[in-house]
XYZ file of C-alpha atoms in Angstrom:
47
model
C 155.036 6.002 -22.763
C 152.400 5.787 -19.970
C 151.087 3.516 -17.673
C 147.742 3.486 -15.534
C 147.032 1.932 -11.920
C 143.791 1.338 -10.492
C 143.384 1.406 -6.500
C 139.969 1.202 -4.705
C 138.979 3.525 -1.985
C 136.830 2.780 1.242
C 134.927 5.490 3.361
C 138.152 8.157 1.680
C 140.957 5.944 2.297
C 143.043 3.918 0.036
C 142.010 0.386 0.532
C 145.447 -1.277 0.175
C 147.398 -4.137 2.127
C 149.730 -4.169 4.988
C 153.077 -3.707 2.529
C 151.358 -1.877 -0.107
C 151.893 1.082 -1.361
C 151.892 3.824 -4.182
C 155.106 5.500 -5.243
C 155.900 7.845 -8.947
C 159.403 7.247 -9.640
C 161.329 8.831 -12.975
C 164.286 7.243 -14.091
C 165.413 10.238 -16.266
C 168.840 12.426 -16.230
C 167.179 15.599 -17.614
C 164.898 18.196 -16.225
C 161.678 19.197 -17.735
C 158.191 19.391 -16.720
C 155.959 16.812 -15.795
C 151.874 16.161 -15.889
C 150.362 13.457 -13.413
C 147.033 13.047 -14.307
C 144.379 11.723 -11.615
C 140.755 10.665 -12.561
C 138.736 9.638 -9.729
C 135.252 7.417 -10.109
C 132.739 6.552 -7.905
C 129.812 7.235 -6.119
C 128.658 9.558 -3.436
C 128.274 8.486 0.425
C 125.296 10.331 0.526
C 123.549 8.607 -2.479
């Protein structure tokens, strides 16, 4: 099971709403390791 979220970013900084945020949250009763994978696209300021 996964799921993906895409957020834009302006001059480094999230570019979300007043009452928006970004939370991970596990609904699990059982330990284990976990893997959060981030992939970040886009172009250079100083292009």
């Amino acid at each position: 099971l996964g799921s993906s979220v895409m957020v834009p970013v302006t001059n480094g900084r999230f570019n979300l709403g007043t009452w928006q945020g970004i939370y991970q949250c596990e609904h699990r009763d059982h330990g284990g390791r976990r893997r959060l994978i981030i992939t970040i696209q886009g172009e250079s300021l100083n292009s």
